[in-house]
Short mmCIF file of C-alpha atoms (C1' of nucleotides) in Angstrom, two decimals:
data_model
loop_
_atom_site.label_atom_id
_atom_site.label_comp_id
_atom_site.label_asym_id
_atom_site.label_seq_id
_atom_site.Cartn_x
_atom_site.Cartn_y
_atom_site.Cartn_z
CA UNK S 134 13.04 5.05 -9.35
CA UNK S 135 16.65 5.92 -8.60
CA UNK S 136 17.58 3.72 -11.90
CA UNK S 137 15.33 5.37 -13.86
CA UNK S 138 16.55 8.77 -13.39
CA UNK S 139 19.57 7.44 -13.52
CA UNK S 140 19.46 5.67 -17.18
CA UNK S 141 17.24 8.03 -18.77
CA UNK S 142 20.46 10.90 -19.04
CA UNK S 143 22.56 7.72 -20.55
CA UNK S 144 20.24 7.00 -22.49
CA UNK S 145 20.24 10.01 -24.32
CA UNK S 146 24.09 10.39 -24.55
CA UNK S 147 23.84 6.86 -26.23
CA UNK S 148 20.99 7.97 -28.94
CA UNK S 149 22.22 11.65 -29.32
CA UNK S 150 25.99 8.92 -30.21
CA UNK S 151 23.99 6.89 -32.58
CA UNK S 152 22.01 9.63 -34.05
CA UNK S 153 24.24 12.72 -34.26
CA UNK S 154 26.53 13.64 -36.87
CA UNK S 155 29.69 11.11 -36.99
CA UNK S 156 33.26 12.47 -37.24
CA UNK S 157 35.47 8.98 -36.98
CA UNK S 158 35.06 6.57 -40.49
CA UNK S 159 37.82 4.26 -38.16
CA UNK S 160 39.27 5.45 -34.97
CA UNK S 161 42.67 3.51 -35.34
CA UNK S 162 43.82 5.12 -38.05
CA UNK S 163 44.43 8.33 -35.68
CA UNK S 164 46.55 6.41 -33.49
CA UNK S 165 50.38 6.58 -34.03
CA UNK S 166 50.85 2.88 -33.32
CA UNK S 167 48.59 2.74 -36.66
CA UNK S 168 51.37 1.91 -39.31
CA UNK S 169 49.81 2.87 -42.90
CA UNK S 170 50.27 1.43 -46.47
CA UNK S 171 52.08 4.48 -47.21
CA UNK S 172 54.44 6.72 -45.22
CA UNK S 173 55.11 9.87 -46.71
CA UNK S 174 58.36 11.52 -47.18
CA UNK S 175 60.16 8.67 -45.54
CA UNK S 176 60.88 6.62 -48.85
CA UNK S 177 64.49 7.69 -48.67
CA UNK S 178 64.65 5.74 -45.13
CA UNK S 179 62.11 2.94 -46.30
CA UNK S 180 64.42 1.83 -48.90
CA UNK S 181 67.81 2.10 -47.39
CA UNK S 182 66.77 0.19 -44.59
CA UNK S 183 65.14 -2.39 -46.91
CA UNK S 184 68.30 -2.33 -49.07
CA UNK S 185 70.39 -3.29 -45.59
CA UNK S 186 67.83 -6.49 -44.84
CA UNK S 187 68.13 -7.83 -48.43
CA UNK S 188 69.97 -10.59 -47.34
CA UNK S 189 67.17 -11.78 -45.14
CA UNK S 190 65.33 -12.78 -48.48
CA UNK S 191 67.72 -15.28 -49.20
CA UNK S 192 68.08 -16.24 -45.54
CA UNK S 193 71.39 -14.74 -45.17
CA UNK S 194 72.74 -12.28 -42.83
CA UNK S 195 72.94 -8.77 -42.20
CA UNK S 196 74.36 -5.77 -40.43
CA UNK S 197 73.06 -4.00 -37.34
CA UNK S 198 71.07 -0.52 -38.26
CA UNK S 199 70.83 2.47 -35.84
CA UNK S 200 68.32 4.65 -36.41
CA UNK S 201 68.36 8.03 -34.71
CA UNK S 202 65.86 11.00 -34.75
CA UNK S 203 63.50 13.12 -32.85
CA UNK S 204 60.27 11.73 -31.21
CA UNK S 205 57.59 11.89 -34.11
CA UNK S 206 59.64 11.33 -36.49
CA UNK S 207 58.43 7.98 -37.74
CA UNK S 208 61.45 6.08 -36.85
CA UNK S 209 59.50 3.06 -34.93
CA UNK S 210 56.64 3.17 -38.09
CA UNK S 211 59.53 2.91 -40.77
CA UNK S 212 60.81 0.09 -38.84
CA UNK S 213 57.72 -1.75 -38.52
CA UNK S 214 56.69 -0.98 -41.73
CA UNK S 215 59.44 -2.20 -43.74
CA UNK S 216 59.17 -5.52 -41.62
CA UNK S 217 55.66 -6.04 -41.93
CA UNK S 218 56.74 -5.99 -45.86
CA UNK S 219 60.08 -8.28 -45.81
CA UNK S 220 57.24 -10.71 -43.85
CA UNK S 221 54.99 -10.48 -47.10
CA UNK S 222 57.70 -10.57 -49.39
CA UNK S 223 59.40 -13.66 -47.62
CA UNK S 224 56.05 -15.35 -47.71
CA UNK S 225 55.37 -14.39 -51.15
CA UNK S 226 58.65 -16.39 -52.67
CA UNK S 227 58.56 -19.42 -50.19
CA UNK S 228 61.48 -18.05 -47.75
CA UNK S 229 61.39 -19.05 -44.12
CA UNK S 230 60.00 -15.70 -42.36
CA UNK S 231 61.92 -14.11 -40.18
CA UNK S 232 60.97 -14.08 -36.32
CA UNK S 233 60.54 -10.05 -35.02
CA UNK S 234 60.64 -8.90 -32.04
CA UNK S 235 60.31 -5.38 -30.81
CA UNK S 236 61.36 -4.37 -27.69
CA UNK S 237 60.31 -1.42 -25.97
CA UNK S 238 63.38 -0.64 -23.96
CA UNK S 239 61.87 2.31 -21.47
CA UNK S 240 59.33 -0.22 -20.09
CA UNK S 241 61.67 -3.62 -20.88
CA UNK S 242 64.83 -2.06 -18.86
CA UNK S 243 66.32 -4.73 -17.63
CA UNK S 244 68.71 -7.37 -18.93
CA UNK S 245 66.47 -10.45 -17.43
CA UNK S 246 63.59 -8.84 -18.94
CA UNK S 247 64.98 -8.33 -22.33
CA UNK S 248 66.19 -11.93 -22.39
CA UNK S 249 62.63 -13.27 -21.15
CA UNK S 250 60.87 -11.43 -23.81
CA UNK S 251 63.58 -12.64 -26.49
CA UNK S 252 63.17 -15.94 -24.78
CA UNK S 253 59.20 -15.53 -25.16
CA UNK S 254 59.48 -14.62 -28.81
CA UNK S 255 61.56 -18.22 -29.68
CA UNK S 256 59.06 -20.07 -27.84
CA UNK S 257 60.58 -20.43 -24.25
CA UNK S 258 57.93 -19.24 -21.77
CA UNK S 259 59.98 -17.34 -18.83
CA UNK S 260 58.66 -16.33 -15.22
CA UNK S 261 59.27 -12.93 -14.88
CA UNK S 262 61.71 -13.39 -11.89
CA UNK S 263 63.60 -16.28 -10.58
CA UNK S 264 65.80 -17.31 -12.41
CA UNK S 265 69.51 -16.57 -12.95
CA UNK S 266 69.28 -13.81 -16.14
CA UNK S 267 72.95 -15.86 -17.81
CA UNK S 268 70.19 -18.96 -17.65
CA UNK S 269 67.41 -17.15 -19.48
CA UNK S 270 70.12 -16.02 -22.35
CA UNK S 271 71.42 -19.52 -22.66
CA UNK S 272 68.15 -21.06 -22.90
CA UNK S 273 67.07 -17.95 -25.85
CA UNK S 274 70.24 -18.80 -27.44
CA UNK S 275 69.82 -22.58 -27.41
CA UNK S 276 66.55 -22.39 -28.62
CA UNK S 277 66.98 -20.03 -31.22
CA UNK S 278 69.90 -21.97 -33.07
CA UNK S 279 67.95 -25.11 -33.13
CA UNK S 280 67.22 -24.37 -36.65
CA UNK S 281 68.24 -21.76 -39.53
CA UNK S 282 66.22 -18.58 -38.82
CA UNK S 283 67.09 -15.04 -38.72
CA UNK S 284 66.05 -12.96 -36.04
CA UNK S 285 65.29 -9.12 -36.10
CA UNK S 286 64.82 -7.38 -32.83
CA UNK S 287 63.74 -3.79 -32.97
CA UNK S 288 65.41 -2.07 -29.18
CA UNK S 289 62.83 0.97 -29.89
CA UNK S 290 64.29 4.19 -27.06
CA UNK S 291 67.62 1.93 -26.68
CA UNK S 292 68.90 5.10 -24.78
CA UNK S 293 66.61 4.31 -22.06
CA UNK S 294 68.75 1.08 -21.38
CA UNK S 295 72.28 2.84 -21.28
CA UNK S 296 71.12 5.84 -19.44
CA UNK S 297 70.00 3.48 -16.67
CA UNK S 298 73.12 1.92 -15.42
CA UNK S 299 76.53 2.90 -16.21
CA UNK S 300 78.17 -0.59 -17.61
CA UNK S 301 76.94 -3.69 -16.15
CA UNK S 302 73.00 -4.69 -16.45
CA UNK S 303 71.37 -3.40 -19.58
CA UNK S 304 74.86 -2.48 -21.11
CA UNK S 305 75.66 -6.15 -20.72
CA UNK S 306 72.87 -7.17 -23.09
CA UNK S 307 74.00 -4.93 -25.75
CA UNK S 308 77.16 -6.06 -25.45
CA UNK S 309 75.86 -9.69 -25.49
CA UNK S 310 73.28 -9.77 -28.39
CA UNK S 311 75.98 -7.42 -30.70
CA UNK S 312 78.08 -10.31 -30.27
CA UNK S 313 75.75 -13.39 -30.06
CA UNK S 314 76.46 -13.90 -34.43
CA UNK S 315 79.60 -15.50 -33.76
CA UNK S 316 78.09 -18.15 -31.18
CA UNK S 317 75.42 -18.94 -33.90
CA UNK S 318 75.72 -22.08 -36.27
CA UNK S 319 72.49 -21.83 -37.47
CA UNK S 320 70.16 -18.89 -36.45
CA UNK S 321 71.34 -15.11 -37.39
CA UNK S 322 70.40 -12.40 -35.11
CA UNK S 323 69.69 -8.48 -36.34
CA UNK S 324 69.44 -5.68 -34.43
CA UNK S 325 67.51 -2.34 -35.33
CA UNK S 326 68.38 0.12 -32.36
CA UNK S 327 66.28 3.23 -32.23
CA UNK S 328 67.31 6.71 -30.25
CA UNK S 329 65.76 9.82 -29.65
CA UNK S 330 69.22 10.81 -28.56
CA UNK S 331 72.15 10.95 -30.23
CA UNK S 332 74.52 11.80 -27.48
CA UNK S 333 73.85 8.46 -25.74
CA UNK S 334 76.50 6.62 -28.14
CA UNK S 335 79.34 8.35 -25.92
CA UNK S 336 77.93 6.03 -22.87
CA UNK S 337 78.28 2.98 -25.11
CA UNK S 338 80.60 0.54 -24.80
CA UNK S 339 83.04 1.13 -27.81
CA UNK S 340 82.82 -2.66 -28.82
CA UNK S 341 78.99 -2.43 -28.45
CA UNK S 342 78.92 0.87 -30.68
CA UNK S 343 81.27 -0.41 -33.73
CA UNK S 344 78.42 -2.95 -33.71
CA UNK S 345 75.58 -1.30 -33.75
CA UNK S 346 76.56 1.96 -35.83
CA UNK S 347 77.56 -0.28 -38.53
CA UNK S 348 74.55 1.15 -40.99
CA UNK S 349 73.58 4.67 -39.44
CA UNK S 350 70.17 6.32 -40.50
CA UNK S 351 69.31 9.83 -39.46
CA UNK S 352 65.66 11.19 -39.65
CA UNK S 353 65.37 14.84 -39.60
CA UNK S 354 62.09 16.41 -37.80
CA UNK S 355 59.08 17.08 -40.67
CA UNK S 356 58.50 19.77 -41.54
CA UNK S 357 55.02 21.54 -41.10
CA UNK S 358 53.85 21.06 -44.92
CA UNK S 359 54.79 17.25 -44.62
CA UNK S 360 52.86 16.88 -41.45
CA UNK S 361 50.04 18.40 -43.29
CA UNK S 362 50.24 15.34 -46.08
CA UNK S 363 50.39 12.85 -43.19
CA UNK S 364 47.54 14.26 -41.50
CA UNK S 365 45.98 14.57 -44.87
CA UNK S 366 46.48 10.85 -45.47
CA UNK S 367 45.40 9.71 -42.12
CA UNK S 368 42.32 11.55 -42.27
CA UNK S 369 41.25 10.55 -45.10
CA UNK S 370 40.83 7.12 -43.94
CA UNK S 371 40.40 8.00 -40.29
CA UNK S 372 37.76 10.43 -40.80
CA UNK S 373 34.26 10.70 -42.59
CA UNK S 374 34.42 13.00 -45.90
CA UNK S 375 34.20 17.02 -45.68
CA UNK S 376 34.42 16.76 -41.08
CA UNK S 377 37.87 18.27 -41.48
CA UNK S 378 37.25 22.07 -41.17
CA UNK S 379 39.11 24.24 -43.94
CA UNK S 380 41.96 25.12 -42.12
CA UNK S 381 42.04 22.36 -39.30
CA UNK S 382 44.79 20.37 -40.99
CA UNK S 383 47.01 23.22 -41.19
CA UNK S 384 47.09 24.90 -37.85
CA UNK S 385 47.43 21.04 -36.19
CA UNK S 386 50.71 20.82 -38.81
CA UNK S 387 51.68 23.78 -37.44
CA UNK S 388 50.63 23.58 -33.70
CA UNK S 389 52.86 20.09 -33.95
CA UNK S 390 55.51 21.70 -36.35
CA UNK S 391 56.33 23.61 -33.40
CA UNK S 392 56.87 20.79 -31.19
CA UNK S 393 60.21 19.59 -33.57
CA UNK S 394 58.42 18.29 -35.92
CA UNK S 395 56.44 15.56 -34.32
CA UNK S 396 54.02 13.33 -36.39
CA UNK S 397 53.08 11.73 -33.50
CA UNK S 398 52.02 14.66 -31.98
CA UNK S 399 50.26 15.93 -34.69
CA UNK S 400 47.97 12.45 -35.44
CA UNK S 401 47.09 12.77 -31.90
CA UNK S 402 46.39 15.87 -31.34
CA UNK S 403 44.09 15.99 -34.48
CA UNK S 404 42.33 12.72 -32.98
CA UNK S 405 41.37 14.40 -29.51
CA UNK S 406 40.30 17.50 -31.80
CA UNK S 407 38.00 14.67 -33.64
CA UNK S 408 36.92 13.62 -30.47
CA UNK S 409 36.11 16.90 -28.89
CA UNK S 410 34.03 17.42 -31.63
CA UNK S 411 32.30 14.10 -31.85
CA UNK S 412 31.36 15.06 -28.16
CA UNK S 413 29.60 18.20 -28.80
CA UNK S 414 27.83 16.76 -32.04
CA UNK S 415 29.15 18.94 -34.11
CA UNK S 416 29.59 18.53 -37.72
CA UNK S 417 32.78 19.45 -38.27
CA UNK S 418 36.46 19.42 -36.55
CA UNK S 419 37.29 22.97 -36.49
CA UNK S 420 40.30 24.82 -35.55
CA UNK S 421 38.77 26.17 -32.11
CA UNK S 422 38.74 21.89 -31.65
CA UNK S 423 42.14 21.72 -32.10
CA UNK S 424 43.47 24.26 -29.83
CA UNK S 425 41.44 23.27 -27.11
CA UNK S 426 42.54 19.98 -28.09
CA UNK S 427 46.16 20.67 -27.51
CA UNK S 428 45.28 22.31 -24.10
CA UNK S 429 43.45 18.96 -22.66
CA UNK S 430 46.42 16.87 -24.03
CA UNK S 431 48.71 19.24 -21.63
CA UNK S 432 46.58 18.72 -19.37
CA UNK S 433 46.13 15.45 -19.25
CA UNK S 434 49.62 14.33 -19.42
CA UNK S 435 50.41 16.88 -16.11
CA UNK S 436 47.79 15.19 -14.64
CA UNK S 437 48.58 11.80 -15.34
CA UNK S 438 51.93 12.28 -14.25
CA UNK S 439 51.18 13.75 -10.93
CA UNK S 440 48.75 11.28 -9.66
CA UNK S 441 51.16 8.39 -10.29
CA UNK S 442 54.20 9.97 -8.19
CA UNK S 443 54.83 8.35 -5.34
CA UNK S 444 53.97 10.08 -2.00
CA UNK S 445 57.28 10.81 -1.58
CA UNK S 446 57.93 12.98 -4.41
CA UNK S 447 54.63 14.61 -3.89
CA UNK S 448 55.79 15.42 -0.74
CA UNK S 449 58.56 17.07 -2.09
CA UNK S 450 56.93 18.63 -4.99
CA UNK S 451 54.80 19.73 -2.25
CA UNK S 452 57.17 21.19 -0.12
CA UNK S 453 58.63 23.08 -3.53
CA UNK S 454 54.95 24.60 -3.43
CA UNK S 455 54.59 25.80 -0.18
CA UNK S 456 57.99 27.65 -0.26
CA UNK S 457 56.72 29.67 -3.19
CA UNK S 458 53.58 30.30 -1.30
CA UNK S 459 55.20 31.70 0.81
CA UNK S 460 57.03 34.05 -1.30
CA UNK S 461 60.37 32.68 -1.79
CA UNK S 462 61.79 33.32 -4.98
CA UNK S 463 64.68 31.45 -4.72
CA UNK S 464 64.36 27.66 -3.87
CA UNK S 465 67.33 25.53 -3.24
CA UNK S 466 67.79 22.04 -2.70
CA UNK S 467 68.52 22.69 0.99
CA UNK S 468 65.26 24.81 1.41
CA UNK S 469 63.62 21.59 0.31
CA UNK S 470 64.52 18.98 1.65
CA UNK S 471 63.96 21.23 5.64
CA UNK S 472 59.96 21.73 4.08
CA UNK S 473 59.77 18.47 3.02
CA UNK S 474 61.54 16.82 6.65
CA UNK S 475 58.38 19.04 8.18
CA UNK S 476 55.84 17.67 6.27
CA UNK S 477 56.92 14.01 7.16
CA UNK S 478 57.21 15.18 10.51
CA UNK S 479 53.64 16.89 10.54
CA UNK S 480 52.18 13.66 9.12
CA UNK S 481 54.46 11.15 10.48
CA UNK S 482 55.97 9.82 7.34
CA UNK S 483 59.81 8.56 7.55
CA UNK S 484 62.26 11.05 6.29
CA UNK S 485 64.15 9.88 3.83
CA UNK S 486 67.73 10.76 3.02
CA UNK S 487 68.89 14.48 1.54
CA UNK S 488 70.51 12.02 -1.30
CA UNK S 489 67.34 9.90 -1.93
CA UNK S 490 65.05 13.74 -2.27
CA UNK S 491 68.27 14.76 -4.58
CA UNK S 492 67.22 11.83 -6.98
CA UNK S 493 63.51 12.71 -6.38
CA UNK S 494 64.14 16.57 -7.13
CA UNK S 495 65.87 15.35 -10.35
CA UNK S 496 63.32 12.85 -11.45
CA UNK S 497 60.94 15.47 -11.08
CA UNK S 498 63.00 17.91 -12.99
CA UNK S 499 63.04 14.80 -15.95
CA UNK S 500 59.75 14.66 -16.28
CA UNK S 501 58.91 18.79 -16.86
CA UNK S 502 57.06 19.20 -13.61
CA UNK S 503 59.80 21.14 -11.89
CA UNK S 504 62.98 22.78 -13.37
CA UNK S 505 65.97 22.81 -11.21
CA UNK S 506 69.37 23.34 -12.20
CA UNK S 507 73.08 23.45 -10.53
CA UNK S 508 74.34 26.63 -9.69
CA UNK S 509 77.04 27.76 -7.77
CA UNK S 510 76.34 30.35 -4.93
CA UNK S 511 80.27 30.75 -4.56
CA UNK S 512 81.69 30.59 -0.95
CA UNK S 513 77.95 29.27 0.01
CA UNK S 514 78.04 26.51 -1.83
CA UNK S 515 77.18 24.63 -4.96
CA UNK S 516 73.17 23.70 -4.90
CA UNK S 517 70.59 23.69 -7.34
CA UNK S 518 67.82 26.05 -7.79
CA UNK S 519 64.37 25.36 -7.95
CA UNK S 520 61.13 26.46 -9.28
CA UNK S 521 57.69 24.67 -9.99
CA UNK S 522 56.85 24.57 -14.30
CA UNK S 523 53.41 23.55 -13.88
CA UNK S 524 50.41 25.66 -13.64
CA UNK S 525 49.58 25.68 -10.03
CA UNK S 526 45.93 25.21 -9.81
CA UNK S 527 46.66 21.89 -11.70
CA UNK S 528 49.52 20.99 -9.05
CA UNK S 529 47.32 22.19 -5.86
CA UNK S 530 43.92 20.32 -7.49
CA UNK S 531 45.71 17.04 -8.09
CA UNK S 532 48.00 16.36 -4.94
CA UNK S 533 45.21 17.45 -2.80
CA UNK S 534 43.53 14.57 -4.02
CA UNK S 535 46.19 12.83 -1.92
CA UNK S 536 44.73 12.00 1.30
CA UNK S 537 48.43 12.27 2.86
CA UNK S 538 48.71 15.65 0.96
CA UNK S 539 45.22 16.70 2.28
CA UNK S 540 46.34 17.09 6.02
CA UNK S 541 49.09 19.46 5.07
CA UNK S 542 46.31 22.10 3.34
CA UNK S 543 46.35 24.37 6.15
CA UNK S 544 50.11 23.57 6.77
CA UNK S 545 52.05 26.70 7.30
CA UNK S 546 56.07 25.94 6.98
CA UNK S 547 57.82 27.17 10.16
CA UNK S 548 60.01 30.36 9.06
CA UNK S 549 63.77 29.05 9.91
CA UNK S 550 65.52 31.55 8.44
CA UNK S 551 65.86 35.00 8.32
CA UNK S 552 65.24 36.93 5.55
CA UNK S 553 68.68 37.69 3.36
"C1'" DT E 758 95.37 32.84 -4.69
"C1'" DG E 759 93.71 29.57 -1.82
"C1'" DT E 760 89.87 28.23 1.02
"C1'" DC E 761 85.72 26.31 1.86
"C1'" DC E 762 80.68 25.90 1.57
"C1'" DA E 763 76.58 23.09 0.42
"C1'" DC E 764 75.77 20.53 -2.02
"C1'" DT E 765 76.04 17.02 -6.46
"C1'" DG E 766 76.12 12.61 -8.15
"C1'" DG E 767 78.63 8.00 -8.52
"C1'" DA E 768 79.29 3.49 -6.29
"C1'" DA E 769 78.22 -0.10 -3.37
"C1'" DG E 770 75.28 -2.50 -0.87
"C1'" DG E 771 71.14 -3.71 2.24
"C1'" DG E 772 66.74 -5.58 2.66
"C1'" DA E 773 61.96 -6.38 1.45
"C1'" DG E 774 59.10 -8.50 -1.83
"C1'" DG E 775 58.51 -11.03 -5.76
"C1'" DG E 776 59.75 -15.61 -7.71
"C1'" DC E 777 62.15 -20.37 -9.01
"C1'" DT E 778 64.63 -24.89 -7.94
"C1'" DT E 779 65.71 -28.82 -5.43
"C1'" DA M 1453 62.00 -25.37 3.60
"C1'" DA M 1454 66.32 -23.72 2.20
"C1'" DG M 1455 68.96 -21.63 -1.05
"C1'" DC M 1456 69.08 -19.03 -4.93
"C1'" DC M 1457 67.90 -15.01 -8.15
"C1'" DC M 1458 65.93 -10.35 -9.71
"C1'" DT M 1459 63.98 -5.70 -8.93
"C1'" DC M 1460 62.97 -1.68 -6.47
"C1'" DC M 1461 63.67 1.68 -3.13
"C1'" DC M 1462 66.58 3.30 -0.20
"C1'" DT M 1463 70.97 4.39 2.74
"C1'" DT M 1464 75.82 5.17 3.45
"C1'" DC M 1465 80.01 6.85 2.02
"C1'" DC M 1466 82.63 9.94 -0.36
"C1'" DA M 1467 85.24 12.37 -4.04
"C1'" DG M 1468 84.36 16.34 -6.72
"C1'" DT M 1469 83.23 21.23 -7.63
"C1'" DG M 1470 82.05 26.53 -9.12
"C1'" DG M 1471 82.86 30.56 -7.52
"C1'" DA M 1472 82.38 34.29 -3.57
"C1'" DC M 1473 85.13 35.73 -0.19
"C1'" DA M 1474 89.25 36.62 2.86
#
DNA sequence: TGTCCACTGGAAGGGAGGGCTT
DNA sequence: AAGCCCTCCCTTCCAGTGGACA
């Protein structure tokens, strides 16, 4: 009798689904990985990058490209796009088609695991560890000039793999694949790098750069009228006819325009809207959807990153919490790290090292849930200021969930200075 | 003008945990 | 089983530093 008052509630979320009023035509389409037959105001890009790859039609060789812009900016959709059409054109007049492989360098940060998905894409399975990584290049190199082929490997966020180490490691594979043409008899390798961040090329390797930078493409942020023709597009497959509330389009354009110009952004943020609405039953996606829309995404992404922090940066993070509590307006690294060595303490956690919390206090600071900067208190010393950037009930709500985190709700911190 | 604080942040390396090879 | 290798998290060591203060 339990499952019956149990299903009968589903049961009418499921008909009220299948009956109400539908919003989505196909779901996908609102999803930035969706590449379109069309990408507006990018045909400048679309053709100079095809332009570059010509060669590939007549199985010849070509130059590196860079591509730098902005997130949103369509940089990894151009990329793809004009691929997925060398593919049909290649097919089209009997060429060989090339192999593609894109990388995504902020998850695939290492040089073993670059080489083992390169390895992967020629047809060499790889373990994921074990081997030597100069092995795991040889064999993708072997295998790949058995026979005349071109290879183009898309290193999508290629910052992420220079910001990491200094020289050796990821650097090294740069250095390696940039080079790898002149090892080739048979096979030609191409390399599309893609940035968010310009200033990264000043960490490169100069050798590695001159490579690389040979064809340069910029792509400025959209502007809020072009977003509105992408969104237009995308609804219009994305979405059923006359859902899109007169004046929806434009204030997720804008809402996005404000956020440098990202399409990305803006396709998403029109989706959850979509969804929102689809949820309620409503008929329409209206502009009340799509600011409470952008507040759930906000919400969501604080959320997602706090629950997968480690305990120890909670701990910290925590610690940066409880010294506000208690009034402090100025936070500095020192102040931390004595909170933080009394919650471990209180809950019997190892301490770890003022260094180790320095790299925790800055990885928080990277991803927007503190800000904390270097200042300079003079004869006192050089530190770095602190404050939480989060809404608090979000922080408090979340690490609680902790069970670690839960002891220390009643924690007071033990006053160890006086106050200056 | 020089000193000196409280750190910052780079470099090197250890060791635990995953795996492969012989 | 022994000898490698890779990655992640962490420690140890240390040179470097902006600016208030003597």
């Amino acid at each position: 009798m339990a499952r019956n008052s149990n299903q009968k509630p589903l049961d009418k979320i499921f008909d009220d689904f299948l009956s109400g009023p539908k919003i989505f035509k196909n779901r996908e389409v609102m999803r930035a990985t969706y590449i379109p037959e069309d990408l507006p105001h990018r045909e400048t890009q679309i053709t100079e990058i095809g332009r570059k790859l010509l060669p590939i039609l007549e199985g010849g060789s070509t130059s590196n490209i860079f591509l730098y812009g902005k997130t949103g900016t369509g940089k990894t959709a151009v990329a793809l796009y004009v691929l997925k059409k060398i593919v049909a054109k290649c097919s089209e007049i009997g060429v060989d088609i090339p192999l593609r492989e894109v990388i995504n360098c902020k998850d695939i940060d290492t040089d073993y695991r670059i080489f083992a998905q390169l390895a992967g894409a020629v047809g060499v399975d790889v373990p994921f560890t074990g081997w030597p990584t100069d092995k795991v290049f040889k064999i993708f190199k072997e295998k790949l000039d058995e026979k005349r082929q071109t290879i183009i490997i898309v290193l999508d966020e290629i910052d992420q793999l220079v910001k990491k180490s200094s020289m050796k490691g990821p650097q090294k594979v740069l250095y390696l694949l940039t080079r790898i043409n002149s090892d080739l008899r048979n096979a030609n390798v191409c390399i599309i790098g893609i940035s968010n961040d310009l200033k990264f090329k000043e960490y490169l390797d100069p050798r590695v750069l001159s490579s690389l930078s040979e064809e340069e493409l910029v792509f400025p942020p959209y502007q809020a009228t072009e977003l509105q023709d992408i969104l237009r597009q995308r609804a219009e497959i994305g979405f059923h006819d006359g859902v899109i509330d007169s004046g929806t389009i434009e204030i997720t354009a804008a809402l996005a325009a404000r956020e440098h110009g990202d399409a990305r952004r803006a396709i998403d943020l029109l989706r959850v809207a979509g969804e929102l609405a689809e949820r309620e039953s409503a008929t329409k996606v209206t502009q009340n959807h799509v600011r409470r829309a952008q507040t759930l995404i906000e919400h969501d992404t604080i959320s997602a990153a706090l629950r997968t922090l480690p305990i120890h940066s909670k701990l910290v993070l925590y610690s940066i919490y409880l010294l506000e509590k208690d009034g402090n307006t100025e936070i500095y690294t020192g102040d931390v790290y004595t909170a933080y060595s009394q919650l471990c303490t209180e809950i019997k956690y190892d301490i770890l090292t003022q260094r180790r919390v320095s790299d925790l206090i800055n990885e928080l600071d990277m991803l927007g849930i503190i800000t904390a900067h270097v200042i300079s208190k003079g004869r006192y010393g050089r530190t770095k200021k602190i404050r939480v950037s989060i809404p608090k009930t979000i922080l408090t709500s979340i690490l609680e969930e902790d069970t670690a985190i839960q002891k220390l709700k009643n924690y007071s911190l033990e006053l160890k200075k006086e106050a200056s």
